Short mmCIF file of C-alpha atoms in Angstrom, two decimals:
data_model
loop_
_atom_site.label_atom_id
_atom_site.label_comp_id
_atom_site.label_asym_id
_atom_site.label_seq_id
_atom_site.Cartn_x
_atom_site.Cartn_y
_atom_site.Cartn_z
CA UNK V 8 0.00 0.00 0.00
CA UNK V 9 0.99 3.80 -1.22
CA UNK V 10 2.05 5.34 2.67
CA UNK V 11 1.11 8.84 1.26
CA UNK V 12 -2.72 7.21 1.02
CA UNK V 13 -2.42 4.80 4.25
CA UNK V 14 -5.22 5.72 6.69
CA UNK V 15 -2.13 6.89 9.22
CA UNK V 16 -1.33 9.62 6.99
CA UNK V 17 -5.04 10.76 6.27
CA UNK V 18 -5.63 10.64 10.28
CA UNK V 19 -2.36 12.46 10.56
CA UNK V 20 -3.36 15.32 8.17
CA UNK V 21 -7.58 15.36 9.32
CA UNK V 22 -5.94 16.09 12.45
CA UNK V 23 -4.36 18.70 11.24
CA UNK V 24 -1.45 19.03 14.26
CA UNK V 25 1.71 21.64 13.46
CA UNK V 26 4.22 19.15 13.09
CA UNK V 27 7.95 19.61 15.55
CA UNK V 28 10.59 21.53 13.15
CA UNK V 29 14.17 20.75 13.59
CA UNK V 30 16.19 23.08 15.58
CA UNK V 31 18.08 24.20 12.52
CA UNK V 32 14.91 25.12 10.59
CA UNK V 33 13.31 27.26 12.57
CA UNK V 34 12.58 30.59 11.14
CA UNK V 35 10.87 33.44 12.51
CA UNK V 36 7.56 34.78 10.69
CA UNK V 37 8.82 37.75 8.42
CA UNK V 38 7.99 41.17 10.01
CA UNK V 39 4.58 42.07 8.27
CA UNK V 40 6.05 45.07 6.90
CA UNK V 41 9.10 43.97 5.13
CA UNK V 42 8.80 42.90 1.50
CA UNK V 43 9.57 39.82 -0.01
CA UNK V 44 13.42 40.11 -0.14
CA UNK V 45 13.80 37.08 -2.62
CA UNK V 46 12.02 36.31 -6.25
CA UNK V 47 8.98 34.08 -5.45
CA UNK V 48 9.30 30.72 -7.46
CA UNK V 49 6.71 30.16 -10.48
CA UNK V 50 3.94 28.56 -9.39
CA UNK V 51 3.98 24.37 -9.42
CA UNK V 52 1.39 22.84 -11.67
CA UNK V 53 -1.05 20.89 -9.42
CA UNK V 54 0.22 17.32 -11.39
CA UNK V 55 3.71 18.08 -10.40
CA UNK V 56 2.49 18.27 -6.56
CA UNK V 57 0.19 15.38 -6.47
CA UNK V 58 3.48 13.34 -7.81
CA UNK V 59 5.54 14.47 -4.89
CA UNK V 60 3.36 15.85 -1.93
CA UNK V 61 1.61 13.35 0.98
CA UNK V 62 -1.20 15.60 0.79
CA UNK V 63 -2.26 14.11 -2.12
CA UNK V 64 -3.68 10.68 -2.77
CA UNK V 65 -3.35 8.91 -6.04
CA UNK V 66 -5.86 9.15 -8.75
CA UNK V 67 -5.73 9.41 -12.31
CA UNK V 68 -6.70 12.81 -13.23
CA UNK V 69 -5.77 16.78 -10.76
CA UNK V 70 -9.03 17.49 -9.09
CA UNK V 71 -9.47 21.78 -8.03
CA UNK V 72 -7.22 23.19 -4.76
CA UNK V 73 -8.06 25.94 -3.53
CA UNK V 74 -4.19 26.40 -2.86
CA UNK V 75 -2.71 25.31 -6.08
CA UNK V 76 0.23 28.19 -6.27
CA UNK V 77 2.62 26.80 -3.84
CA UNK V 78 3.42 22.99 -2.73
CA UNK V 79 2.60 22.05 1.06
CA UNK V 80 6.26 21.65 2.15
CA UNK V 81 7.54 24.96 1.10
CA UNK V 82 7.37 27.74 3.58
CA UNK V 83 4.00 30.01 3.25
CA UNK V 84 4.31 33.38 1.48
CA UNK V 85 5.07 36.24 3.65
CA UNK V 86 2.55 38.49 5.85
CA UNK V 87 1.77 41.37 3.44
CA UNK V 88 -0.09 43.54 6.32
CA UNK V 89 0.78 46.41 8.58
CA UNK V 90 0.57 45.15 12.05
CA UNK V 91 0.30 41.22 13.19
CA UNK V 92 -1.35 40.10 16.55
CA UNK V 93 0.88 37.49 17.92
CA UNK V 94 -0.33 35.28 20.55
CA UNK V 95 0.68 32.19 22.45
CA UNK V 96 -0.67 29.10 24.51
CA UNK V 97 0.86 28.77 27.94
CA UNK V 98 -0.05 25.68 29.12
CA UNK V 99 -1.09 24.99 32.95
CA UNK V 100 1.40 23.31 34.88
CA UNK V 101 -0.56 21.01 36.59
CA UNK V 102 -2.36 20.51 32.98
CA UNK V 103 0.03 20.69 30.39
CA UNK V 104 -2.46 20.73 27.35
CA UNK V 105 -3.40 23.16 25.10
CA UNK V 106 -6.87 22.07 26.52
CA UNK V 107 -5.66 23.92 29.93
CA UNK V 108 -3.95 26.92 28.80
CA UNK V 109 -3.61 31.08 29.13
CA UNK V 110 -3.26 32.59 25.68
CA UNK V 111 -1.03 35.58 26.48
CA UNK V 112 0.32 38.60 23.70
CA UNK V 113 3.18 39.33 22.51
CA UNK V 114 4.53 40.68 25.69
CA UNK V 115 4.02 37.06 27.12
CA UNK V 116 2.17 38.28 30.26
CA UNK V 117 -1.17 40.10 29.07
CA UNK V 118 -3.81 37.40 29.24
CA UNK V 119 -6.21 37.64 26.11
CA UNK V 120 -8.11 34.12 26.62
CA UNK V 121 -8.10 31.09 29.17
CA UNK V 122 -9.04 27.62 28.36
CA UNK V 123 -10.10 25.35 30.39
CA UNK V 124 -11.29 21.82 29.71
CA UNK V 125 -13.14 19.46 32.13
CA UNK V 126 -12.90 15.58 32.04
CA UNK V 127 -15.13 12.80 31.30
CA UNK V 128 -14.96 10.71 34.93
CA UNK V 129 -14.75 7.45 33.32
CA UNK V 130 -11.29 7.38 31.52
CA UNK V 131 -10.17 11.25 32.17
CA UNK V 132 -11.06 12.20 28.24
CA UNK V 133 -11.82 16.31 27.73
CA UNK V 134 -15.52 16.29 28.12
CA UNK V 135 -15.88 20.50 27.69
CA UNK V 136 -13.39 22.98 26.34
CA UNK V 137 -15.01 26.57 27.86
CA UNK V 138 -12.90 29.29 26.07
CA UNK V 139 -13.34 32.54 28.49
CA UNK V 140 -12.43 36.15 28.11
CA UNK V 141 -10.09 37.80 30.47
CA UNK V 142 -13.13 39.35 31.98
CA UNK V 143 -14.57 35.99 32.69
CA UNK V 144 -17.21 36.07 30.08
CA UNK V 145 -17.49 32.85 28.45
CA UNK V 146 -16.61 33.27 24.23
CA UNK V 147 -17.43 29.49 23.11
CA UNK V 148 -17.22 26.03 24.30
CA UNK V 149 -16.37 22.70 22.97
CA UNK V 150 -18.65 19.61 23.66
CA UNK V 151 -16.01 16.53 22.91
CA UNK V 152 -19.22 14.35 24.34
CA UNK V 153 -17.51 10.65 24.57
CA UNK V 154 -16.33 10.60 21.09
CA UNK V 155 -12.75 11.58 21.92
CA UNK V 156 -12.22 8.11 23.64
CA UNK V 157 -13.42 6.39 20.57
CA UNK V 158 -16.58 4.05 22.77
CA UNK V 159 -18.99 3.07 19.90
CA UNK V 160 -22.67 5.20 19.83
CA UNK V 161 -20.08 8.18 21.14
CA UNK V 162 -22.11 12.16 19.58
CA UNK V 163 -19.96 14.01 17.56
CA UNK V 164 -18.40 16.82 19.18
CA UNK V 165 -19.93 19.90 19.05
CA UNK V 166 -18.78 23.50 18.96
CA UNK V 167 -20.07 27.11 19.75
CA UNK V 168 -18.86 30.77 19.47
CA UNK V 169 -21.44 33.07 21.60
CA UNK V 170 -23.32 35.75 18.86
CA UNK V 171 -20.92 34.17 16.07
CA UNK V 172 -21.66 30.37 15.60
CA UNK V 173 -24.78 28.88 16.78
CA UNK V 174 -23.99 25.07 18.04
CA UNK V 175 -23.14 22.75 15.49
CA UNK V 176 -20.90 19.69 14.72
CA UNK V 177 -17.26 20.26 15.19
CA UNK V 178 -16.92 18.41 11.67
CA UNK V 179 -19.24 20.50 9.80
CA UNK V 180 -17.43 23.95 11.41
CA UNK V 181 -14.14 22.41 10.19
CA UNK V 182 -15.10 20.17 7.10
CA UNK V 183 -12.13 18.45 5.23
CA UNK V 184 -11.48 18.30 2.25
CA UNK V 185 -12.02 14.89 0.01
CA UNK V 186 -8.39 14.30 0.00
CA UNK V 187 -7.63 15.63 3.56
CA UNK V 188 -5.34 18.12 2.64
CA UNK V 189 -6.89 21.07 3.92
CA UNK V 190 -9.77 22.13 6.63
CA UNK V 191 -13.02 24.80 5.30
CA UNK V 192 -13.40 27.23 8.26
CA UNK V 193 -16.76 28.00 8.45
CA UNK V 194 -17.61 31.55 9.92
CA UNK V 195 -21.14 33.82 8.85
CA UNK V 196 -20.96 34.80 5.30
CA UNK V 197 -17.43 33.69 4.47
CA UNK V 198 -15.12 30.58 4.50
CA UNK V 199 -11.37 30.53 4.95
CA UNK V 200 -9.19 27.57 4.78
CA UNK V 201 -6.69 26.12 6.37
CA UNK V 202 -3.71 24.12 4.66
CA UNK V 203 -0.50 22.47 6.27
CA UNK V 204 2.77 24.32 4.83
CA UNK V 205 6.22 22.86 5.97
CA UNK V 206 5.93 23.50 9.86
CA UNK V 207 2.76 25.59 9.82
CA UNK V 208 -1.26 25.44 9.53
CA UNK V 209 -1.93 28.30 7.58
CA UNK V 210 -5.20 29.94 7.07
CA UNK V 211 -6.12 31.97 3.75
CA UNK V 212 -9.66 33.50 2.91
CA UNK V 213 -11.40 31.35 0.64
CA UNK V 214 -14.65 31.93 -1.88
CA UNK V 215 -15.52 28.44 -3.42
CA UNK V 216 -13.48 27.56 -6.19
CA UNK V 217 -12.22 31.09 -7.11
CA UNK V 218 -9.45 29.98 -4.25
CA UNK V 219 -7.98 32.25 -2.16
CA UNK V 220 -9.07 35.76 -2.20
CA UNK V 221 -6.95 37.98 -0.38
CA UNK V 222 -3.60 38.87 -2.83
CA UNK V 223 -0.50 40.31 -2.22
CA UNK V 224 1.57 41.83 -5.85
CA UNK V 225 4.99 40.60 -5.82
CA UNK V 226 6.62 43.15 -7.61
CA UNK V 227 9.80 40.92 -8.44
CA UNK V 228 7.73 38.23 -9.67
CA UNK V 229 5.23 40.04 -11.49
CA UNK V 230 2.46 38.02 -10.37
CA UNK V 231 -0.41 37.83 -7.39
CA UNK V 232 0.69 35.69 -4.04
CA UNK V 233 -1.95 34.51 -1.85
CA UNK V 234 -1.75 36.66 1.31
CA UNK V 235 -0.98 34.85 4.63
CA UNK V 236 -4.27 36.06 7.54
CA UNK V 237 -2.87 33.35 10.07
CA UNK V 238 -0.40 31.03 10.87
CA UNK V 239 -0.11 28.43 13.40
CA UNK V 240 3.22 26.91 14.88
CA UNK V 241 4.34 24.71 17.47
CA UNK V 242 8.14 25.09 18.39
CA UNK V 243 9.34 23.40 21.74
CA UNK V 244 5.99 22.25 22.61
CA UNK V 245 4.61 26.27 22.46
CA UNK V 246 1.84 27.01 20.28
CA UNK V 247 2.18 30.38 18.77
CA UNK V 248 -0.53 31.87 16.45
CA UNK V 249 -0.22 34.96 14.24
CA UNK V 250 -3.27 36.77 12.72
CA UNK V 251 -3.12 39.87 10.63
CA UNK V 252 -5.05 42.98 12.41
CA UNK V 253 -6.50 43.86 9.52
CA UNK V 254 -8.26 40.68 8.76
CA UNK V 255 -9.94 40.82 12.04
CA UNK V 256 -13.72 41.00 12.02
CA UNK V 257 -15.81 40.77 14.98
CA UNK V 258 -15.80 37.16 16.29
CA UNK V 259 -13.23 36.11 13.80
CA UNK V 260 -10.37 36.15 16.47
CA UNK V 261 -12.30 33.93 18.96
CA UNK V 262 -13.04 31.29 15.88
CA UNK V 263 -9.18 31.27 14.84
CA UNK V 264 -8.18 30.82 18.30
CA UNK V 265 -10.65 27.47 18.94
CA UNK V 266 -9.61 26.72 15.68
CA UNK V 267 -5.83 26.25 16.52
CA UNK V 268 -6.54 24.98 20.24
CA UNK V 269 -8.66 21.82 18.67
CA UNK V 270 -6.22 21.09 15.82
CA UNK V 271 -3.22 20.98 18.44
CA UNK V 272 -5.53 18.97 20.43
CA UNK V 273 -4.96 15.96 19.47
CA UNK V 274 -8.72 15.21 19.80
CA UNK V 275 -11.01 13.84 16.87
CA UNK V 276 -12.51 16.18 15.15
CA UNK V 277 -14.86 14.38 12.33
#
């Protein structure tokens, strides 16, 4: 059997988990307001990347991507915006989960969001995720039910974003895609995606089979380059997650955040 269509690899990519970079190839997200110092490389026909990429399975004939300029292991295109909001997962000592966590700015102490998950008494599975304001107003929640721990007749999880999302299946919030490459991010009126890239989950805007909507004009390369909204990493077991201010609408920041906390979960999502 072809390992880049084994049912490992498809669980590996539904679940969508920032994979552990090397020490040597960590890089630093490019400050949003520097340009692209080197000439972008042509775009890679779809065939080409379905002959070399794990992120797609073999068939005979290139089905539509919506992210068919750039092949999943290179590194994403860089942050065309004026100001980022940087943010990252501290994890509870006496929980150390991204289910129990403190999601701090850039200065690493102002709190922004706390997570905290409660467990299923039976075999100590997250039950509820409650993701909380620092005022102590609750923004959504997560309803694993008993489907994390795999018992048969186990609900599908569920997931809610107060005045954003009404409650609905975590699977249907987060569909994948036929060939599990990528995750649809539901959210009222629009869709964005989200696609593995070398040691990232990144997340573009997305309208349907027009692909990605938001461009950045690489002037050295004379043509368009999908522009980067937010990026998800996980470097020495921190979770860092950048999101471009201007792409912020209301209720889109809470989504993006228990967006990354259930895909570094580990936790089934479909």
């Amino acid at each position: 059997m072809d390992p880049e269509s084994s049912p490992s690899s498809r669980r590996r990519t539904a679940s969508m988990r920032a994979p552990q970079p090397p020490p040597s190839d960590q890089a630093p997200m490019p400050a949003p307001q520097s340009p692209p110092s080197n000439k972008a490389s042509p775009p890679t026909p779809l065939a080409s990347q379905e002959e070399s990429s794990p992120y797609y399975p073999s068939r005979s004939a290139p089905a539509p991507h919506p992210y068919p300029y750039r092949h999943p292991h290179q590194s994403p295109p860089p942050v065309s915006h004026e100001a980022v909001l940087a943010l990252t997962f501290v994890l509870q000592r006496q929980h150390p989960t991204i289910l129990n966590c403190t999601v701090v700015g850039a200065d690493g102490c102002t709190p922004y969001f706390h997570i905290m998950t409660t467990a299923a008494a039976a075999d100590a599975s997250p039950e509820r995720t409650v993701f909380r304001a620092n005022s102590g107003r609750t923004l959504a929640t997560v309803d694993w039910g008993t489907g994390t721990s795999g018992r048969a007749g186990a609900a599908p999880p569920q997931v809610e974003v107060h005045k954003v999302l009404r409650r609905q299946p975590l699977a249907a919030w987060l569909g994948v895609s036929y060939d599990a490459s990528y995750r649809i991010m539901h959210a009222p009126g629009h869709r964005y995606v989200w696609v593995p890239q070398k040691h990232s989950i990144c997340m573009y805007d997305w309208n349907g089979a027009a692909g990605p909507q938001m461009y950045a004009w690489n002037d050295t390369a004379h043509q368009p380059v999908p522009r980067l909204l937010a990026r998800i990493e996980q470097v020495d077991e921190k979770t860092t997650l950048e999101i471009a201010v201007d792409a912020i609408h209301p209720g889109l920041l809470e989504m993006v955040v228990v967006a990354t906390t259930v895909f570094q979960s580990g936790c089934s999502i479909d």
